[in-house]
Amino acid sequence: MTLPSWLERGLADLFPDAADHRDQTLSARLAAAQQTNRPLRVKLGIDPTASSIHLGHTILYRKLRAFQDAGHTAVVIIGDFTARIGDPTGKSATRSQLSAEQVEDNARTYLDQLRPILDFETPGRLDVHRNSTWLSQLDLLQVIGLLGTVTVGQMLAKEDFANRYGRGAPIALHEFLYPLLQGYDSVMVKADVELGGTDQKFNVAMGRDLQRRFGQPPQFGLLMPILTGIDGVQKMSKSLGNTIGLQEDPLTTYSKLEKVADAVVDDYITLLTNLDPAALPQDPRQRQKAMALEVTASLHGQDAARQAQAAAATLVVTPQSDASEAQVPETRLESFWDWSTPIPAYRLLHAVFKSKAGLDSTSEARRRIQGGALRLDGEKITDPKRALTKGELEGKVLQLGKKTFCRLVA
Amino acid sequence: MTLPSWLERGLADLFPDAADHRDQTLSARLAAAQQTNRPLRVKLGIDPTASSIHLGHTILYRKLRAFQDAGHTAVVIIGDFTARIGDPTGKSATRSQLSAEQVEDNARTYLDQLRPILDFETPGRLDVHRNSTWLSQLDLLQVIGLLGTVTVGQMLAKEDFANRYGRGAPIALHEFLYPLLQGYDSVMVKADVELGGTDQKFNVAMGRDLQRRFGQPPQFGLLMPILTGIDGVQKMSKSLGNTIGLQEDPLTTYSKLEKVADAVVDDYITLLTNLDPAALPQDPRQRQKAMALEVTASLHGQDAARQAQAAAATLVVTPQSDASEAQVPETRLESFWDWSTPIPAYRLLHAVFKSKAGLDSTSEARRRIQGGALRLDGEKITDPKRALTKGELEGKVLQLGKKTFCRLVA
């Protein structure tokens, strides 16, 4: 039996992919689900130590949505228990201890960002769990039972542990527990499938082992690629500054997408849209614009995406602009004016760009405006004295000439 | 400051042995205990997976008693929690899961055997704890806190783990938890000193680390040698069959001690008695008898020890007997007579020794008795027809000639 195309799209790894005496194949389990009218439970874990999601994360949620659309149940697990622990060694800056409120805030913000992607409405299609529900109930006896299912050698074979151990970097002992806890989540929600990035194979396999021990049919692991960032080189990651965040506005989103490195455009089409690559324009720029429009629409709706595309056309004039230009810098409105009165256009221009565009004086600013170099969200402003209120400016992009722009924020 | 001689006697290791900026020396802590009239809490753990104790175990209890006699508190911890877990992997035959009742039975039997050694009477000198009291209350959060105090590398540096990992033998992950739980016991009882064998250094050090984390002054580790068995070669161990059990009778105890290998006699004197080695006879046989008498007396009392010494003199005629002879074989009284009537001496002799001493017939047995070859607990029996009741025979040693003997048991 073959897998449906919505499931196979973009897949990096599926395991196990052949039946053994205990496991069905995933196609068989899908067929059984249909026959018995019992939807599969498709698990995906959320780490609520942070709340902002970028496009890289959406690959998994899009696959989860595809399962929902096929009638299955998305089981989203918020890892609030481990998020509240932080790093007990105190050595890791990235795993600081969060309060229950912070974690809950993060989880809510996180889920909100998923609203355009997941089906929150259809009954039975979404189950959200917080793993503190069961993990906070575990006692020492149960923890020992979990630990006893694995050997030290198996843990040290896990790639990231192997690398750290190999170069003598310390691995705190509790880190060995986390893959087991993730596996125990699968037991508690009776997962049929667990979605994850290709870096999750070990943890998903751990869930399979634990499910067997608890007398459950083991889940299938369905691994998706890690998205390359807009630089086209490294994986998309907030710390590398090469992300597109789901909370960014349509214009920024579209502008960044329109400029991602050529090498990753087809990956973005496969992983971030449902478009048929064969039906798209072959011209690289047109193809990229189609991708940018579709991805922006998937996050912000068709209308906003079209407006963003139009605005970007006026903002970004040189198609050869490099990726760094795609990141519109921001200036806070409060930082240069007190807003008890509106600001004249020439003063605005001078205040915002004096350090960037050689605008040494306000008279130079007047001359540039009169020369037609100033735009506000694409609209030309030619009167240097035009009075602009805070309300008129907030959230808009101020543009000087063809390459210099800045978003005005509250 | 020097340590008192009762404390130094037989010591294999004491750590830390010098003051650093946080730790006192043990002598300073002893002095402070005396000044403040606050006895030290001296911890020793008992593993109640088995209930029989042999002489090797008593080294530690003798040291614990010495602390009691100096006014300190013996804190005996019964490891009932871990005993009830067994081996969750099910792979180890030595760590089978025990019921709460079995563990409690073992613990009681174990403690009973310590009655001749420890001071159970003086108020404030003995604290007995079961570690399930606190370990069963630990939740996942606390367990993670404990695990986070150690690195994988530190655990794998522990000698037995290092050996197993080195040769590719599996180490189940929960085994890494046990040293931490033993350390946590030290925190819970606020131990000042932990006693252990030389194989316990890692675990005792773990207790020090955890105590520091919990804001307690870290305990001192006081390690005693592992006793060599009566073969004089390997460590005393039930599985090696070279033990003297505390539940064995005085005669067996004395007989075995009188024949331990010469090489270990002085160790036995140091570790199992309070005798002054310099004040003992220099003649090796006399010295060994003095040791055997004193050790037997420490377990069974002076009178029983003297009787055993006298009985042994009639039983064991060749001083060159090898160690195997010291182990008196046993025969069950029920196995050869129904005891509705007494047994005639010649039938007894024939029944017990026919397979061992070439007693093909009862008439041969009669002849040997008439020839003066039969003794019962050293007393010669010359009438082949003498009628012997079960009560007269139970627990006694039947001896044929100079080298063949057998204990008659119920």
PDB file of N, CA, C and O in Angstrom, chain A residues 354-394:
ATOM      1  N   LYS A 354      18.888  60.644   9.866  1.00  0.00           N
ATOM      2  CA  LYS A 354      20.093  61.481   9.869  1.00  0.00           C
ATOM      3  C   LYS A 354      21.371  60.657  10.020  1.00  0.00           C
ATOM      4  O   LYS A 354      22.385  60.943   9.421  1.00  0.00           O
ATOM      5  N   SER A 355      21.285  59.587  10.787  1.00  0.00           N
ATOM      6  CA  SER A 355      22.517  58.821  10.991  1.00  0.00           C
ATOM      7  C   SER A 355      22.788  57.849   9.847  1.00  0.00           C
ATOM      8  O   SER A 355      23.882  57.335   9.699  1.00  0.00           O
ATOM      9  N   LYS A 356      21.775  57.577   9.043  1.00  0.00           N
ATOM     10  CA  LYS A 356      21.966  56.533   8.035  1.00  0.00           C
ATOM     11  C   LYS A 356      22.195  57.063   6.629  1.00  0.00           C
ATOM     12  O   LYS A 356      22.800  56.404   5.800  1.00  0.00           O
ATOM     13  N   ALA A 357      21.609  58.233   6.341  1.00  0.00           N
ATOM     14  CA  ALA A 357      21.582  58.637   4.934  1.00  0.00           C
ATOM     15  C   ALA A 357      22.258  59.979   4.692  1.00  0.00           C
ATOM     16  O   ALA A 357      21.975  60.662   3.715  1.00  0.00           O
ATOM     17  N   GLY A 358      23.153  60.353   5.564  1.00  0.00           N
ATOM     18  CA  GLY A 358      23.901  61.589   5.334  1.00  0.00           C
ATOM     19  C   GLY A 358      23.041  62.836   5.342  1.00  0.00           C
ATOM     20  O   GLY A 358      23.363  63.822   4.680  1.00  0.00           O
ATOM     21  N   LEU A 359      21.943  62.789   6.106  1.00  0.00           N
ATOM     22  CA  LEU A 359      21.082  63.976   6.192  1.00  0.00           C
ATOM     23  C   LEU A 359      21.591  64.862   7.327  1.00  0.00           C
ATOM     24  O   LEU A 359      21.022  64.912   8.405  1.00  0.00           O
ATOM     25  N   ASP A 360      22.652  65.612   7.050  1.00  0.00           N
ATOM     26  CA  ASP A 360      23.309  66.381   8.115  1.00  0.00           C
ATOM     27  C   ASP A 360      22.408  67.462   8.682  1.00  0.00           C
ATOM     28  O   ASP A 360      22.524  67.849   9.839  1.00  0.00           O
ATOM     29  N   SER A 361      21.510  67.954   7.870  1.00  0.00           N
ATOM     30  CA  SER A 361      20.730  69.111   8.322  1.00  0.00           C
ATOM     31  C   SER A 361      19.279  68.966   7.930  1.00  0.00           C
ATOM     32  O   SER A 361      18.923  68.163   7.060  1.00  0.00           O
ATOM     33  N   THR A 362      18.417  69.760   8.584  1.00  0.00           N
ATOM     34  CA  THR A 362      17.007  69.734   8.218  1.00  0.00           C
ATOM     35  C   THR A 362      16.793  70.369   6.850  1.00  0.00           C
ATOM     36  O   THR A 362      15.847  70.013   6.131  1.00  0.00           O
ATOM     37  N   SER A 363      17.687  71.269   6.468  1.00  0.00           N
ATOM     38  CA  SER A 363      17.482  71.870   5.141  1.00  0.00           C
ATOM     39  C   SER A 363      17.764  70.853   4.044  1.00  0.00           C
ATOM     40  O   SER A 363      17.101  70.818   3.008  1.00  0.00           O
ATOM     41  N   GLU A 364      18.740  69.993   4.254  1.00  0.00           N
ATOM     42  CA  GLU A 364      18.987  68.892   3.323  1.00  0.00           C
ATOM     43  C   GLU A 364      17.742  67.994   3.235  1.00  0.00           C
ATOM     44  O   GLU A 364      17.342  67.560   2.150  1.00  0.00           O
ATOM     45  N   ALA A 365      17.092  67.755   4.385  1.00  0.00           N
ATOM     46  CA  ALA A 365      15.874  66.942   4.412  1.00  0.00           C
ATOM     47  C   ALA A 365      14.780  67.585   3.559  1.00  0.00           C
ATOM     48  O   ALA A 365      14.098  66.919   2.785  1.00  0.00           O
ATOM     49  N   ARG A 366      14.615  68.909   3.733  1.00  0.00           N
ATOM     50  CA  ARG A 366      13.618  69.607   2.905  1.00  0.00           C
ATOM     51  C   ARG A 366      13.891  69.406   1.430  1.00  0.00           C
ATOM     52  O   ARG A 366      12.993  69.113   0.636  1.00  0.00           O
ATOM     53  N   ARG A 367      15.160  69.570   1.027  1.00  0.00           N
ATOM     54  CA  ARG A 367      15.508  69.452  -0.384  1.00  0.00           C
ATOM     55  C   ARG A 367      15.169  68.058  -0.923  1.00  0.00           C
ATOM     56  O   ARG A 367      14.617  67.922  -1.999  1.00  0.00           O
ATOM     57  N   ARG A 368      15.480  67.017  -0.135  1.00  0.00           N
ATOM     58  CA  ARG A 368      15.219  65.636  -0.591  1.00  0.00           C
ATOM     59  C   ARG A 368      13.722  65.393  -0.785  1.00  0.00           C
ATOM     60  O   ARG A 368      13.295  64.739  -1.737  1.00  0.00           O
ATOM     61  N   ILE A 369      12.913  65.967   0.155  1.00  0.00           N
ATOM     62  CA  ILE A 369      11.451  65.780   0.035  1.00  0.00           C
ATOM     63  C   ILE A 369      10.956  66.470  -1.230  1.00  0.00           C
ATOM     64  O   ILE A 369      10.186  65.909  -2.016  1.00  0.00           O
ATOM     65  N   GLN A 370      11.449  67.675  -1.396  1.00  0.00           N
ATOM     66  CA  GLN A 370      11.028  68.423  -2.601  1.00  0.00           C
ATOM     67  C   GLN A 370      11.457  67.697  -3.871  1.00  0.00           C
ATOM     68  O   GLN A 370      10.782  67.731  -4.894  1.00  0.00           O
ATOM     69  N   GLY A 371      12.576  66.961  -3.799  1.00  0.00           N
ATOM     70  CA  GLY A 371      13.052  66.191  -4.959  1.00  0.00           C
ATOM     71  C   GLY A 371      12.284  64.891  -5.167  1.00  0.00           C
ATOM     72  O   GLY A 371      12.592  64.104  -6.058  1.00  0.00           O
ATOM     73  N   GLY A 372      11.300  64.603  -4.259  1.00  0.00           N
ATOM     74  CA  GLY A 372      10.461  63.409  -4.462  1.00  0.00           C
ATOM     75  C   GLY A 372      11.054  62.129  -3.916  1.00  0.00           C
ATOM     76  O   GLY A 372      10.687  61.018  -4.338  1.00  0.00           O
ATOM     77  N   ALA A 373      11.982  62.251  -2.921  1.00  0.00           N
ATOM     78  CA  ALA A 373      12.661  61.036  -2.440  1.00  0.00           C
ATOM     79  C   ALA A 373      11.949  60.371  -1.264  1.00  0.00           C
ATOM     80  O   ALA A 373      12.321  59.281  -0.859  1.00  0.00           O
ATOM     81  N   LEU A 374      10.910  60.989  -0.697  1.00  0.00           N
ATOM     82  CA  LEU A 374      10.291  60.427   0.509  1.00  0.00           C
ATOM     83  C   LEU A 374       8.952  59.762   0.221  1.00  0.00           C
ATOM     84  O   LEU A 374       8.099  60.329  -0.458  1.00  0.00           O
ATOM     85  N   ARG A 375       8.786  58.540   0.738  1.00  0.00           N
ATOM     86  CA  ARG A 375       7.520  57.825   0.634  1.00  0.00           C
ATOM     87  C   ARG A 375       7.099  57.324   2.022  1.00  0.00           C
ATOM     88  O   ARG A 375       7.939  56.953   2.837  1.00  0.00           O
ATOM     89  N   LEU A 376       5.782  57.265   2.238  1.00  0.00           N
ATOM     90  CA  LEU A 376       5.252  56.673   3.461  1.00  0.00           C
ATOM     91  C   LEU A 376       4.356  55.519   3.023  1.00  0.00           C
ATOM     92  O   LEU A 376       3.325  55.731   2.363  1.00  0.00           O
ATOM     93  N   ASP A 377       4.740  54.284   3.360  1.00  0.00           N
ATOM     94  CA  ASP A 377       4.061  53.071   2.885  1.00  0.00           C
ATOM     95  C   ASP A 377       3.810  53.148   1.370  1.00  0.00           C
ATOM     96  O   ASP A 377       2.727  52.825   0.877  1.00  0.00           O
ATOM     97  N   GLY A 378       4.827  53.593   0.667  1.00  0.00           N
ATOM     98  CA  GLY A 378       4.747  53.617  -0.793  1.00  0.00           C
ATOM     99  C   GLY A 378       4.167  54.906  -1.366  1.00  0.00           C
ATOM    100  O   GLY A 378       4.347  55.217  -2.537  1.00  0.00           O
ATOM    101  N   GLU A 379       3.493  55.713  -0.518  1.00  0.00           N
ATOM    102  CA  GLU A 379       2.855  56.935  -1.004  1.00  0.00           C
ATOM    103  C   GLU A 379       3.843  58.108  -0.894  1.00  0.00           C
ATOM    104  O   GLU A 379       4.424  58.361   0.159  1.00  0.00           O
ATOM    105  N   LYS A 380       4.042  58.819  -2.038  1.00  0.00           N
ATOM    106  CA  LYS A 380       5.039  59.895  -2.078  1.00  0.00           C
ATOM    107  C   LYS A 380       4.571  61.105  -1.274  1.00  0.00           C
ATOM    108  O   LYS A 380       3.401  61.490  -1.320  1.00  0.00           O
ATOM    109  N   ILE A 381       5.481  61.705  -0.503  1.00  0.00           N
ATOM    110  CA  ILE A 381       5.182  62.936   0.233  1.00  0.00           C
ATOM    111  C   ILE A 381       6.103  64.018  -0.323  1.00  0.00           C
ATOM    112  O   ILE A 381       7.332  63.861  -0.309  1.00  0.00           O
ATOM    113  N   THR A 382       5.514  65.095  -0.831  1.00  0.00           N
ATOM    114  CA  THR A 382       6.364  66.110  -1.489  1.00  0.00           C
ATOM    115  C   THR A 382       6.404  67.442  -0.747  1.00  0.00           C
ATOM    116  O   THR A 382       7.246  68.295  -1.027  1.00  0.00           O
ATOM    117  N   ASP A 383       5.472  67.607   0.245  1.00  0.00           N
ATOM    118  CA  ASP A 383       5.461  68.848   1.017  1.00  0.00           C
ATOM    119  C   ASP A 383       6.278  68.675   2.288  1.00  0.00           C
ATOM    120  O   ASP A 383       5.888  67.951   3.210  1.00  0.00           O
ATOM    121  N   PRO A 384       7.454  69.385   2.361  1.00  0.00           N
ATOM    122  CA  PRO A 384       8.323  69.206   3.537  1.00  0.00           C
ATOM    123  C   PRO A 384       7.624  69.594   4.835  1.00  0.00           C
ATOM    124  O   PRO A 384       7.990  69.095   5.897  1.00  0.00           O
ATOM    125  N   LYS A 385       6.625  70.476   4.769  1.00  0.00           N
ATOM    126  CA  LYS A 385       5.990  70.927   6.001  1.00  0.00           C
ATOM    127  C   LYS A 385       4.745  70.135   6.357  1.00  0.00           C
ATOM    128  O   LYS A 385       4.078  70.444   7.343  1.00  0.00           O
ATOM    129  N   ARG A 386       4.398  69.159   5.532  1.00  0.00           N
ATOM    130  CA  ARG A 386       3.184  68.395   5.813  1.00  0.00           C
ATOM    131  C   ARG A 386       3.239  67.874   7.254  1.00  0.00           C
ATOM    132  O   ARG A 386       4.210  67.241   7.684  1.00  0.00           O
ATOM    133  N   ALA A 387       2.150  68.151   8.038  1.00  0.00           N
ATOM    134  CA  ALA A 387       2.126  67.760   9.451  1.00  0.00           C
ATOM    135  C   ALA A 387       1.585  66.343   9.569  1.00  0.00           C
ATOM    136  O   ALA A 387       0.505  66.032   9.083  1.00  0.00           O
ATOM    137  N   LEU A 388       2.341  65.490  10.235  1.00  0.00           N
ATOM    138  CA  LEU A 388       1.955  64.081  10.356  1.00  0.00           C
ATOM    139  C   LEU A 388       1.728  63.728  11.826  1.00  0.00           C
ATOM    140  O   LEU A 388       2.586  63.989  12.683  1.00  0.00           O
ATOM    141  N   THR A 389       0.579  63.084  12.137  1.00  0.00           N
ATOM    142  CA  THR A 389       0.288  62.706  13.523  1.00  0.00           C
ATOM    143  C   THR A 389       0.845  61.307  13.787  1.00  0.00           C
ATOM    144  O   THR A 389       1.158  60.541  12.873  1.00  0.00           O
ATOM    145  N   LYS A 390       0.919  61.004  15.066  1.00  0.00           N
ATOM    146  CA  LYS A 390       1.401  59.685  15.475  1.00  0.00           C
ATOM    147  C   LYS A 390       0.538  58.587  14.850  1.00  0.00           C
ATOM    148  O   LYS A 390       1.034  57.577  14.340  1.00  0.00           O
ATOM    149  N   GLY A 391      -0.778  58.811  14.894  1.00  0.00           N
ATOM    150  CA  GLY A 391      -1.708  57.820  14.331  1.00  0.00           C
ATOM    151  C   GLY A 391      -1.478  57.556  12.854  1.00  0.00           C
ATOM    152  O   GLY A 391      -1.611  56.423  12.385  1.00  0.00           O
ATOM    153  N   GLU A 392      -1.121  58.632  12.105  1.00  0.00           N
ATOM    154  CA  GLU A 392      -0.873  58.443  10.671  1.00  0.00           C
ATOM    155  C   GLU A 392       0.401  57.638  10.403  1.00  0.00           C
ATOM    156  O   GLU A 392       0.534  57.033   9.339  1.00  0.00           O
ATOM    157  N   LEU A 393       1.320  57.678  11.356  1.00  0.00           N
ATOM    158  CA  LEU A 393       2.647  57.090  11.102  1.00  0.00           C
ATOM    159  C   LEU A 393       2.823  55.674  11.650  1.00  0.00           C
ATOM    160  O   LEU A 393       3.580  54.877  11.095  1.00  0.00           O
ATOM    161  N   GLU A 394       2.097  55.379  12.702  1.00  0.00           N
ATOM    162  CA  GLU A 394       2.363  54.149  13.442  1.00  0.00           C
ATOM    163  C   GLU A 394       2.251  52.894  12.564  1.00  0.00           C
ATOM    164  O   GLU A 394       1.240  52.683  11.890  1.00  0.00           O
TER     165      GLU A 394
END
